[in-house]
Short mmCIF file of C-alpha atoms in Angstrom, two decimals:
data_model
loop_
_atom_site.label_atom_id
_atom_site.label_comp_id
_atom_site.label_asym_id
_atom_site.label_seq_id
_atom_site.Cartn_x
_atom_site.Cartn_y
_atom_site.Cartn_z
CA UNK A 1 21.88 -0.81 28.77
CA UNK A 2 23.37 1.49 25.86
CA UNK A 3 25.31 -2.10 24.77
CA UNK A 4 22.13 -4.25 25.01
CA UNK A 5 20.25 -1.54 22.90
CA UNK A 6 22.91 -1.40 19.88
CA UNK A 7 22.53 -5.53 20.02
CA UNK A 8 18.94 -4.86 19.44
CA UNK A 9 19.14 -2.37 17.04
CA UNK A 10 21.24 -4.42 15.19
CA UNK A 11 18.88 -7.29 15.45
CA UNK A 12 16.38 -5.50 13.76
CA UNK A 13 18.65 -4.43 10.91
CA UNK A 14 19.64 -8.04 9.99
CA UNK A 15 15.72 -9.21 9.69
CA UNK A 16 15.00 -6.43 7.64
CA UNK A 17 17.62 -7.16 5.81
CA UNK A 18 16.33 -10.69 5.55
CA UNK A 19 13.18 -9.63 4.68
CA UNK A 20 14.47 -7.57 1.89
CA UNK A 21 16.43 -10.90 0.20
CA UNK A 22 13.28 -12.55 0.39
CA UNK A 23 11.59 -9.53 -1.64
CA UNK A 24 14.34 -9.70 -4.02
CA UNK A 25 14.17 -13.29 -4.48
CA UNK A 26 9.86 -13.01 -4.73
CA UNK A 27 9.97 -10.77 -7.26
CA UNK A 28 13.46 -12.80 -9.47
CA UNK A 29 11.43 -15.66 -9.34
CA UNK A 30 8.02 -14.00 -10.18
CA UNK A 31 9.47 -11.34 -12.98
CA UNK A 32 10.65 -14.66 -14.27
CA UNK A 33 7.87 -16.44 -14.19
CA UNK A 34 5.76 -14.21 -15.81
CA UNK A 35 7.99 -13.04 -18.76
CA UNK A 36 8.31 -17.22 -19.56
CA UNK A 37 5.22 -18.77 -18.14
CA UNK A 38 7.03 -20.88 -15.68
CA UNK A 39 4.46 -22.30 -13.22
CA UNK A 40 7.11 -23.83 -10.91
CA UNK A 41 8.91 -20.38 -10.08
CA UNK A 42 5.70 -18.50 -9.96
CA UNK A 43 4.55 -21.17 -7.17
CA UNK A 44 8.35 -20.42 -5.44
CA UNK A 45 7.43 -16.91 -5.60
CA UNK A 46 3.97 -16.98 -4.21
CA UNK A 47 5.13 -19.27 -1.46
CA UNK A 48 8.00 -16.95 -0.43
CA UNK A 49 5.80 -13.83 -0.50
CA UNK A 50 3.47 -15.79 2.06
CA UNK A 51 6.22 -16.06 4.77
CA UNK A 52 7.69 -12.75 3.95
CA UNK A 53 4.64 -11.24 5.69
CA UNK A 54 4.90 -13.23 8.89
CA UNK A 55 8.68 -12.50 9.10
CA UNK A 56 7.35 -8.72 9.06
CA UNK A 57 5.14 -9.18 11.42
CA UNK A 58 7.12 -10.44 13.67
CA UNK A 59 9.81 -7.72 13.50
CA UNK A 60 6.86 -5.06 14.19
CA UNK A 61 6.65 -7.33 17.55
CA UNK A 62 10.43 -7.13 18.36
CA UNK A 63 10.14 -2.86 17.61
CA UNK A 64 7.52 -2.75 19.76
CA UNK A 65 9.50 -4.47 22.15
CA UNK A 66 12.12 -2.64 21.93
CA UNK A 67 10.26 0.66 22.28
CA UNK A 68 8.98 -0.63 25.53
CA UNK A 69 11.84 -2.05 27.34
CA UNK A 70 14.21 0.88 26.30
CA UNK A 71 12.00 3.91 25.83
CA UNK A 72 14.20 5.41 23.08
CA UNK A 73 14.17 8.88 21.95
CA UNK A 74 15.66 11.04 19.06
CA UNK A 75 17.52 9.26 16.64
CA UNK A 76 17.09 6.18 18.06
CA UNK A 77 13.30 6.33 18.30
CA UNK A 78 12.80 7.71 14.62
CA UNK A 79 15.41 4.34 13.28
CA UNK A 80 13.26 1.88 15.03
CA UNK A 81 9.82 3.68 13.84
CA UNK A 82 11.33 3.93 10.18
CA UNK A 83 12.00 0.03 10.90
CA UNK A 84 8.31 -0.25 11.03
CA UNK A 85 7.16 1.67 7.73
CA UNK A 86 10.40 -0.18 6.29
CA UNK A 87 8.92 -3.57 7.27
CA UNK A 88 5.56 -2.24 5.97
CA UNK A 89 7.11 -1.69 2.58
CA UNK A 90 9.22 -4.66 2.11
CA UNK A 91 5.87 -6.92 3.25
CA UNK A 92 3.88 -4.98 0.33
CA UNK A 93 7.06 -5.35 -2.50
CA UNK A 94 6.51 -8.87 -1.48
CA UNK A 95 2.61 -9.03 -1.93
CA UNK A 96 2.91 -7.22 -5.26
CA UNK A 97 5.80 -9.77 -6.62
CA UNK A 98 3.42 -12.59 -5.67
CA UNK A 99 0.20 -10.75 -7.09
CA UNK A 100 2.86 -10.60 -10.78
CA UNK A 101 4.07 -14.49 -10.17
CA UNK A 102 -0.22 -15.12 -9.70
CA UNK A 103 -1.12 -13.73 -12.71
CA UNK A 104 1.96 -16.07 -14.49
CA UNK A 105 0.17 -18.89 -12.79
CA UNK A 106 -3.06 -18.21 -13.91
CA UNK A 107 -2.69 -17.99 -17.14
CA UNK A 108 -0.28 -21.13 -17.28
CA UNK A 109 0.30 -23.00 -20.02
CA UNK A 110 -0.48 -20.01 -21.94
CA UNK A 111 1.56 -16.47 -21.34
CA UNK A 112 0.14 -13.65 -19.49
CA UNK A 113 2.03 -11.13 -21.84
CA UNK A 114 1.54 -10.34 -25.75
CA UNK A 115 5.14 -10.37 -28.11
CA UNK A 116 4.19 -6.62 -28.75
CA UNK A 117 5.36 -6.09 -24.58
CA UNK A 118 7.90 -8.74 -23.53
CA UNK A 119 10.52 -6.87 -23.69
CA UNK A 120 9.28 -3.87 -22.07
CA UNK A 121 7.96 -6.43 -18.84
CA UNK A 122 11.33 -8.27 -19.15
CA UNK A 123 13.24 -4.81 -18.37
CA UNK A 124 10.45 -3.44 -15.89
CA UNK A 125 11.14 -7.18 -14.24
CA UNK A 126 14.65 -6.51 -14.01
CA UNK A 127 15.04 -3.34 -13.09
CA UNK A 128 12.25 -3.98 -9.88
CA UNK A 129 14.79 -7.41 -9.34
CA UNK A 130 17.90 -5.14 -9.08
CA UNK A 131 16.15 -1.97 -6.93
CA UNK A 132 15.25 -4.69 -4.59
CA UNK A 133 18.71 -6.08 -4.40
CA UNK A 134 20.09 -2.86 -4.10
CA UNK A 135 17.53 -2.43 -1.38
CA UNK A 136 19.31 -4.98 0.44
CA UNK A 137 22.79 -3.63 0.43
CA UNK A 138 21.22 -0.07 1.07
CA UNK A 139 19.57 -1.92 4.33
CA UNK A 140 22.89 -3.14 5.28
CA UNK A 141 25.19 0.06 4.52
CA UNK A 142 22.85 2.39 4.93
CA UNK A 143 24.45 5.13 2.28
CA UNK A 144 22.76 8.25 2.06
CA UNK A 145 24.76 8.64 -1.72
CA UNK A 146 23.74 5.04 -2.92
CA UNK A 147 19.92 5.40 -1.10
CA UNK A 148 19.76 8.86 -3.65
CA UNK A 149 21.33 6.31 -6.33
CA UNK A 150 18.93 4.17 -6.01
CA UNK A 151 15.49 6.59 -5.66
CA UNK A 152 16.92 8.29 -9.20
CA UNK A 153 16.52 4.70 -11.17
CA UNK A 154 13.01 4.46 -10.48
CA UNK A 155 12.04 6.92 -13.36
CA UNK A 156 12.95 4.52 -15.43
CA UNK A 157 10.17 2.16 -13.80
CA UNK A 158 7.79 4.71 -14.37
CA UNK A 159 8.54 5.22 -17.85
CA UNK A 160 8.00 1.71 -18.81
CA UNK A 161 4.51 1.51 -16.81
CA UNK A 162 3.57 4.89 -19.12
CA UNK A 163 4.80 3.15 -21.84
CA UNK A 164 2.36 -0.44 -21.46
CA UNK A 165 -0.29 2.01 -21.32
CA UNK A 166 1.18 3.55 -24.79
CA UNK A 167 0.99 0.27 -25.90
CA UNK A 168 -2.65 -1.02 -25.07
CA UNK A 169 -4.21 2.70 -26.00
CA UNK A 170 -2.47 2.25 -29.09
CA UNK A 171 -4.28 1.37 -32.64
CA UNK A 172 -2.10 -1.37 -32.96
CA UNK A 173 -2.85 -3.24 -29.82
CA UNK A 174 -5.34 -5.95 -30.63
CA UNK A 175 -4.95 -8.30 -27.97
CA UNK A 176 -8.04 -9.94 -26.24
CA UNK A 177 -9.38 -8.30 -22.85
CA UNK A 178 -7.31 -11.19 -21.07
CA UNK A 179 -3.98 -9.47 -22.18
CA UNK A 180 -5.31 -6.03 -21.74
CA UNK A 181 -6.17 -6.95 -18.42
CA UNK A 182 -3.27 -8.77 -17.10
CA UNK A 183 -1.07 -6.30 -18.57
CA UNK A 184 -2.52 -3.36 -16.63
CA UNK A 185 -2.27 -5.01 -13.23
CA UNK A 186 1.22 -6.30 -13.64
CA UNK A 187 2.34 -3.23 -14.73
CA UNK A 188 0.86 -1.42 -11.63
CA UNK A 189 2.29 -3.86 -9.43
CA UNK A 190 5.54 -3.38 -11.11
CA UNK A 191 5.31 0.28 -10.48
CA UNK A 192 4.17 -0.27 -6.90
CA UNK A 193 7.24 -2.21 -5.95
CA UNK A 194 9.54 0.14 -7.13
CA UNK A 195 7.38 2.96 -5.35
CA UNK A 196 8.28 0.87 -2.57
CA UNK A 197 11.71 0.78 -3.16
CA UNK A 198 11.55 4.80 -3.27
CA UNK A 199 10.08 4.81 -0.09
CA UNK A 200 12.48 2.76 1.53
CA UNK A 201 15.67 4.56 -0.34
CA UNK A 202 14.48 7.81 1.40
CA UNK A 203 13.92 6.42 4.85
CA UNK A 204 17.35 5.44 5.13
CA UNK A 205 18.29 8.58 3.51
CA UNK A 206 16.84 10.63 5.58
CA UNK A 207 17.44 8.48 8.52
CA UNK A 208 21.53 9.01 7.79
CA UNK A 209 21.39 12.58 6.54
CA UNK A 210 19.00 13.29 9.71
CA UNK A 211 17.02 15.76 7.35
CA UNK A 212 13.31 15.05 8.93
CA UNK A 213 11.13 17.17 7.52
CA UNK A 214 11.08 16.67 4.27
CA UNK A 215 9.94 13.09 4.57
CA UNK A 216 7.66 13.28 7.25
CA UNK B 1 2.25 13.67 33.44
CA UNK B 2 -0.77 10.57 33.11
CA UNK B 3 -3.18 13.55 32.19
CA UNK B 4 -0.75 14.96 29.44
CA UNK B 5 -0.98 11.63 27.80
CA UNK B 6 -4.05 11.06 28.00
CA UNK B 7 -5.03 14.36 26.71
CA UNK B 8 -2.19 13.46 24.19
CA UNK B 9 -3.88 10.39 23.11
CA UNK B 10 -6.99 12.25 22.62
CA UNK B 11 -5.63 14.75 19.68
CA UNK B 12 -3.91 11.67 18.35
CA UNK B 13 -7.79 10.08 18.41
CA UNK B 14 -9.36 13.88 16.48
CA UNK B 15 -6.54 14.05 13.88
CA UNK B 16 -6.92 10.25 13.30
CA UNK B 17 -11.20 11.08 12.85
CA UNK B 18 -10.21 13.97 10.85
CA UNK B 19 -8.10 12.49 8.43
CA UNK B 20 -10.76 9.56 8.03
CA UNK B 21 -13.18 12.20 7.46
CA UNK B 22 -10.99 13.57 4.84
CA UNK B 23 -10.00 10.34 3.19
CA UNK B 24 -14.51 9.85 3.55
CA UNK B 25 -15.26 13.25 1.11
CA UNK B 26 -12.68 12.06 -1.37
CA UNK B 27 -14.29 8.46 -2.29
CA UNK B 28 -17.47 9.92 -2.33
CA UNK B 29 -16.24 12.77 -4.57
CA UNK B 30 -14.32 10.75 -6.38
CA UNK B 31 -16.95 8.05 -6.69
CA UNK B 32 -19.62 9.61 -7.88
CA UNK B 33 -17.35 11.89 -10.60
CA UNK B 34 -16.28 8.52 -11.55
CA UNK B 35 -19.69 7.17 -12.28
CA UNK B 36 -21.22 10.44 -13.46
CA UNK B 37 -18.18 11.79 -15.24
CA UNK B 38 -18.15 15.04 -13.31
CA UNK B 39 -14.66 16.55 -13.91
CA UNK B 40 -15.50 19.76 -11.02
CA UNK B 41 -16.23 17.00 -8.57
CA UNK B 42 -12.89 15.02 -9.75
CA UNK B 43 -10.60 18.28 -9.37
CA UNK B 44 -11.98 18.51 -5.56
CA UNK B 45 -11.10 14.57 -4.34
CA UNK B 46 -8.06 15.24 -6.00
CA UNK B 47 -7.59 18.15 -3.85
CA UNK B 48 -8.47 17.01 -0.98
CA UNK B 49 -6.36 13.47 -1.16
CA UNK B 50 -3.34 15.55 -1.40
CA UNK B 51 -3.83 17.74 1.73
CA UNK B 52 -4.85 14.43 3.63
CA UNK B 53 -1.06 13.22 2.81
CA UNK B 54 0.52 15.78 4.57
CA UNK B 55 -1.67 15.80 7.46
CA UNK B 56 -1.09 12.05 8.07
CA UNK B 57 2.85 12.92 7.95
CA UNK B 58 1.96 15.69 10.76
CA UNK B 59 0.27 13.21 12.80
CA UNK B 60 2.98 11.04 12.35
CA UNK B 61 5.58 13.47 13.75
CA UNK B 62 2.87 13.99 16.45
CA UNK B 63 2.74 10.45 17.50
CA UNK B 64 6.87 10.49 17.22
CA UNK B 65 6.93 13.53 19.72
CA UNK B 66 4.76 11.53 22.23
CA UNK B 67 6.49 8.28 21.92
CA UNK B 68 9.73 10.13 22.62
CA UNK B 69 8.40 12.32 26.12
CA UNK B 70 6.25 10.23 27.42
CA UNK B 71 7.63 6.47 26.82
CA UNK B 72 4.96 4.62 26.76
CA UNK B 73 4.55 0.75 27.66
CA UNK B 74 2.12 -1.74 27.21
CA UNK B 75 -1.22 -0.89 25.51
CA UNK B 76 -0.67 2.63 25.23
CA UNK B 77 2.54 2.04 23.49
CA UNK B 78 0.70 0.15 21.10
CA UNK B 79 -1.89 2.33 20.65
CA UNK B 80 0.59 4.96 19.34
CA UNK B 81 1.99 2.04 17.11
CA UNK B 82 -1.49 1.11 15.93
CA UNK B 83 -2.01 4.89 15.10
CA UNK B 84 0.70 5.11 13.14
CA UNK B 85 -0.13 1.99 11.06
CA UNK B 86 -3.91 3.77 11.10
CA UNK B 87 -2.54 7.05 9.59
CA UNK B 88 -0.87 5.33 6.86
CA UNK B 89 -3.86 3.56 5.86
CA UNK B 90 -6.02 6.23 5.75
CA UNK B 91 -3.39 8.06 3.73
CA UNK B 92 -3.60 4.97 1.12
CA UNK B 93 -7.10 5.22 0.89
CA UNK B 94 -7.33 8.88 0.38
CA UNK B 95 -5.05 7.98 -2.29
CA UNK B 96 -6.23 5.46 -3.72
CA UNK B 97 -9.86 7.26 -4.02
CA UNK B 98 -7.50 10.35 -5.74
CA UNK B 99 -6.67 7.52 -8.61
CA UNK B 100 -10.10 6.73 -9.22
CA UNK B 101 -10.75 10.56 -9.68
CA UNK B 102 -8.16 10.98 -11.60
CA UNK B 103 -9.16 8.42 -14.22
CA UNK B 104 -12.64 10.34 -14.22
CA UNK B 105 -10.60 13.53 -14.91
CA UNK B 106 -8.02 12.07 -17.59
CA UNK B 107 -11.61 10.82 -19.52
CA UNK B 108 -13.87 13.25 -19.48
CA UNK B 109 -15.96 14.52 -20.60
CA UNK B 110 -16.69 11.06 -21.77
CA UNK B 111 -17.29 8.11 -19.20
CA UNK B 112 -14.25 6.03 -17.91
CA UNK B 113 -16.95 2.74 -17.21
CA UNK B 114 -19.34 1.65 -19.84
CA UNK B 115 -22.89 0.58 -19.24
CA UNK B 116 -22.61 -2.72 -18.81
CA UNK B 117 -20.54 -1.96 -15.41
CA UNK B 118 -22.66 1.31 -14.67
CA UNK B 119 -24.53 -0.44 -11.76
CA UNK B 120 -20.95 -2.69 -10.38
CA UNK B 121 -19.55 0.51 -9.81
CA UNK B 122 -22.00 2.47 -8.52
CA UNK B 123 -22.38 -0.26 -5.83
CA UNK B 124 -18.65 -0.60 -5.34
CA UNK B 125 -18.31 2.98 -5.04
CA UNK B 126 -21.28 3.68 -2.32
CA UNK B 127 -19.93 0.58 -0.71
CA UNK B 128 -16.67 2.01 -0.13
CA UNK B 129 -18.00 5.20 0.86
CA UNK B 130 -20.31 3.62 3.27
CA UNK B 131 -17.30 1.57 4.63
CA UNK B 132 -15.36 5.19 5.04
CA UNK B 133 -17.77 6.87 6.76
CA UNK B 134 -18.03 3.61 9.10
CA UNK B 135 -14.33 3.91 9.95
CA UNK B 136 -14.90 7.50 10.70
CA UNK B 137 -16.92 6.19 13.46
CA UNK B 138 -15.16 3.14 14.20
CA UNK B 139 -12.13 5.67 15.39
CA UNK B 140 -14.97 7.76 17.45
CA UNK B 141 -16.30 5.06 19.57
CA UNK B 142 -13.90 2.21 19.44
CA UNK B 143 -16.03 -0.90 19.30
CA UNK B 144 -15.18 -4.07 18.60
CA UNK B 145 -18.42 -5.27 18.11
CA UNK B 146 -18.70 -2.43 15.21
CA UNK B 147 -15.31 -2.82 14.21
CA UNK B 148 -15.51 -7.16 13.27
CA UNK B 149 -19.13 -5.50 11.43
CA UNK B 150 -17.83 -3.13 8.97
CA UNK B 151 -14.82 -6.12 8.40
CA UNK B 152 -17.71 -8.50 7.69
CA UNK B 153 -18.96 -6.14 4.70
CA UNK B 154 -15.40 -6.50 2.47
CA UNK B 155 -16.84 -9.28 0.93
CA UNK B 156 -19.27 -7.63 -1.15
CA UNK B 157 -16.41 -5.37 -2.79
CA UNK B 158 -14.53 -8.48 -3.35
CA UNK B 159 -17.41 -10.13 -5.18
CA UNK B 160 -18.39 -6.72 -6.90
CA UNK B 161 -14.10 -6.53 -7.97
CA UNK B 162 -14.73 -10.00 -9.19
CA UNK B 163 -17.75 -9.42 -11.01
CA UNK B 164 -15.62 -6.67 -13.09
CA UNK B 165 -13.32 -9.33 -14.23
CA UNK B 166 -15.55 -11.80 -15.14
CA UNK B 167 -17.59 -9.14 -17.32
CA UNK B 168 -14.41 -7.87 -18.75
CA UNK B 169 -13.49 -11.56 -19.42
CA UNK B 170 -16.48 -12.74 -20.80
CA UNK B 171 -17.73 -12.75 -24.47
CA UNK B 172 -20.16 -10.14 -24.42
CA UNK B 173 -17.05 -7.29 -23.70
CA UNK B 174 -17.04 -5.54 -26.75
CA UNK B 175 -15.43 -2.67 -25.08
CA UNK B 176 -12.45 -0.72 -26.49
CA UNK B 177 -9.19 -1.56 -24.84
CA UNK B 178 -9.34 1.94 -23.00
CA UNK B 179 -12.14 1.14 -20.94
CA UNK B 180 -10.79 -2.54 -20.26
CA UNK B 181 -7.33 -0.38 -18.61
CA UNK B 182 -9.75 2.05 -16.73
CA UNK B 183 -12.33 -0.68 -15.03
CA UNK B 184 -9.39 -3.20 -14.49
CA UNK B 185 -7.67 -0.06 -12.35
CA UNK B 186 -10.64 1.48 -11.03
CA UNK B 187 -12.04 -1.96 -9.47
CA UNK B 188 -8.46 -2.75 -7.92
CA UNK B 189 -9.14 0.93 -6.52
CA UNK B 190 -11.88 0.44 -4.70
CA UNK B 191 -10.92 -3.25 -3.71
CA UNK B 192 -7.67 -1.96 -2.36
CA UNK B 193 -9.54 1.09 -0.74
CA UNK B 194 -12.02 -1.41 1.47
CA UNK B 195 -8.98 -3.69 2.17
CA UNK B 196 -7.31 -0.64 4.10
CA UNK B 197 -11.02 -0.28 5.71
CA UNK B 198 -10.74 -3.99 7.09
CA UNK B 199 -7.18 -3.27 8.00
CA UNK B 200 -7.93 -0.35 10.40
CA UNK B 201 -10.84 -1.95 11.51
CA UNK B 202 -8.81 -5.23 12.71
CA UNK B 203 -6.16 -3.47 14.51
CA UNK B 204 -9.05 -1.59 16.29
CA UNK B 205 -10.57 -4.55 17.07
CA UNK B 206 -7.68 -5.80 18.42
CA UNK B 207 -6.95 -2.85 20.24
CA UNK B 208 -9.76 -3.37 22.01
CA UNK B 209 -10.09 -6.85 22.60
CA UNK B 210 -5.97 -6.82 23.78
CA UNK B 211 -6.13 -10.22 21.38
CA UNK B 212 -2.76 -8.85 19.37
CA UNK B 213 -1.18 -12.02 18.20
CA UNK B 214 -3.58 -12.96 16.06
CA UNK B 215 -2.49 -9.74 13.69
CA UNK B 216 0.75 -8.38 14.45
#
């Protein structure tokens, strides 16, 4: 029973681990695709978000599964309900990634970001591009050091998203509604996903340090 | 042991109700200080949205406690799962209705929506508190009937959250870039807000109709 139940558990690991490389290749191809108007990767990326969320789904349906055939409890019950919020959060890093590689396609030929912020969105895109890979290896080590590691980098994120907003407030910015627009919802969706990523990082944290209460 | 659950599943129900209720005061705080610029009315949704957090993580560890004593299968398993999935919602929205406070807080006393969008957002804003207050009920009675209803009713906030853009977008926006960042936000606020509305209200509906592959 015990060796049918690690098989399972293990299971469930590798898909969300699967789902994760599809969130890291959503938002490569999106981040992309919106820093150099490239309507070919954002339609990669949107179409890669869409079956992200019925891979999700269907890993809630093997937890529940799970749950029921082997009634779990302690540890093993709070790893396959953190498998839930994690597939929860990996389906919405993907949803945000495709809302960023949308915007790219909606404003293609033209770009959906001014010179004045490229290079702050071409960071923000990479750093959400290498949390989410990280979130990957985290998903398959599960290292309570490198999930802390990884939760630290997101200030960085949250900097950049503060500093768009700089940017747009500022008496320089004199970009049409359009940009001011797009702008503001990328951003947010860039800050989302690594909110995500947070989320995630201290799941497994938590999950391997076995310090509850603090998360939930 | 059956009447332990049950009884179980009935606090599970109240807390769920309660935190709906909660997550009910804070859009229509946060609403109307949005559209009336009331900063006293602001500080409160803000208030309340952050004790709603941590009573969705207590209902969480709740729901964790009963999984692990009691075991259940079938539909009561996935009623605890559905709860679960329920209490984060509801923890989004009161959330997401704390954001739209806060931009009434971070502008006043002057007025984070300009005329032109005056009457968009005041029907956005009753709309979601309307839908709130629905859910509220929805998790009373548990009726599917009610439940596809209030789902039928998202469509409005999607055309209101369009009509935003295409105001914002259109040549009569003479609006400072500041206001363009707050509507663009606030309307993906309230979208977002009625999208976790027709989220609860599907797996209810599903809940009760036992139809569960159609969303999970």
């Amino acid at each position: 029973m015990r060796e049918i139940f690690q098989s399972q558990l293990q299971e469930v690991q590798a898909r969300l681990v699967e789902i994760a490389s599809d969130s890291a290749r959503v938002i490569e191809k999106a981040s992309k695709a919106f820093t150099t108007s490239d309507a070919t990767l954002a339609d990669e990326a949107i179409a890669i978000a869409d079956a992200t969320g019925n891979k999700a789904l269907a890993l809630d349906e093997l937890v529940i599964k799970i749950l029921a055939k082997q009634s779990p409890v302690a540890r093993d019950l709070r790893v396959l309900v953190s498998a839930l919020r994690i597939s929860a959060s990996l389906e919405r890093m993907g949803a945000l990634a495709g809302h960023i590689a949308a915007i790219a396609r909606y404003r293609f030929p033209g770009s959906a970001v001014p010179a004045s912020l490229a290079g702050t969105f071409a960071e923000m895109g990479q750093l959400d591009v290498k949390l989410a890979k990280q979130v990957v290896e985290l998903l398959k080590n599960t290292d309570a050091d490198f999930a802390r590691e990884i939760q630290a980098q997101d200030a960085r994120v949250d900097e950049l998203h503060r500093h768009v907003f700089d940017v747009v407030l500022g008496d320089d910015w004199k970009e049409n509604a359009m940009f001011t627009v797009d702008v503001t919802l990328a951003s947010r969706y860039h800050e989302r996903f690594a909110d995500h990523v947070v989320d995630i990082s201290s799941k497994v944290s938590y999950l391997t340090t076995g310090e509850w209460a603090e998360t939930e």
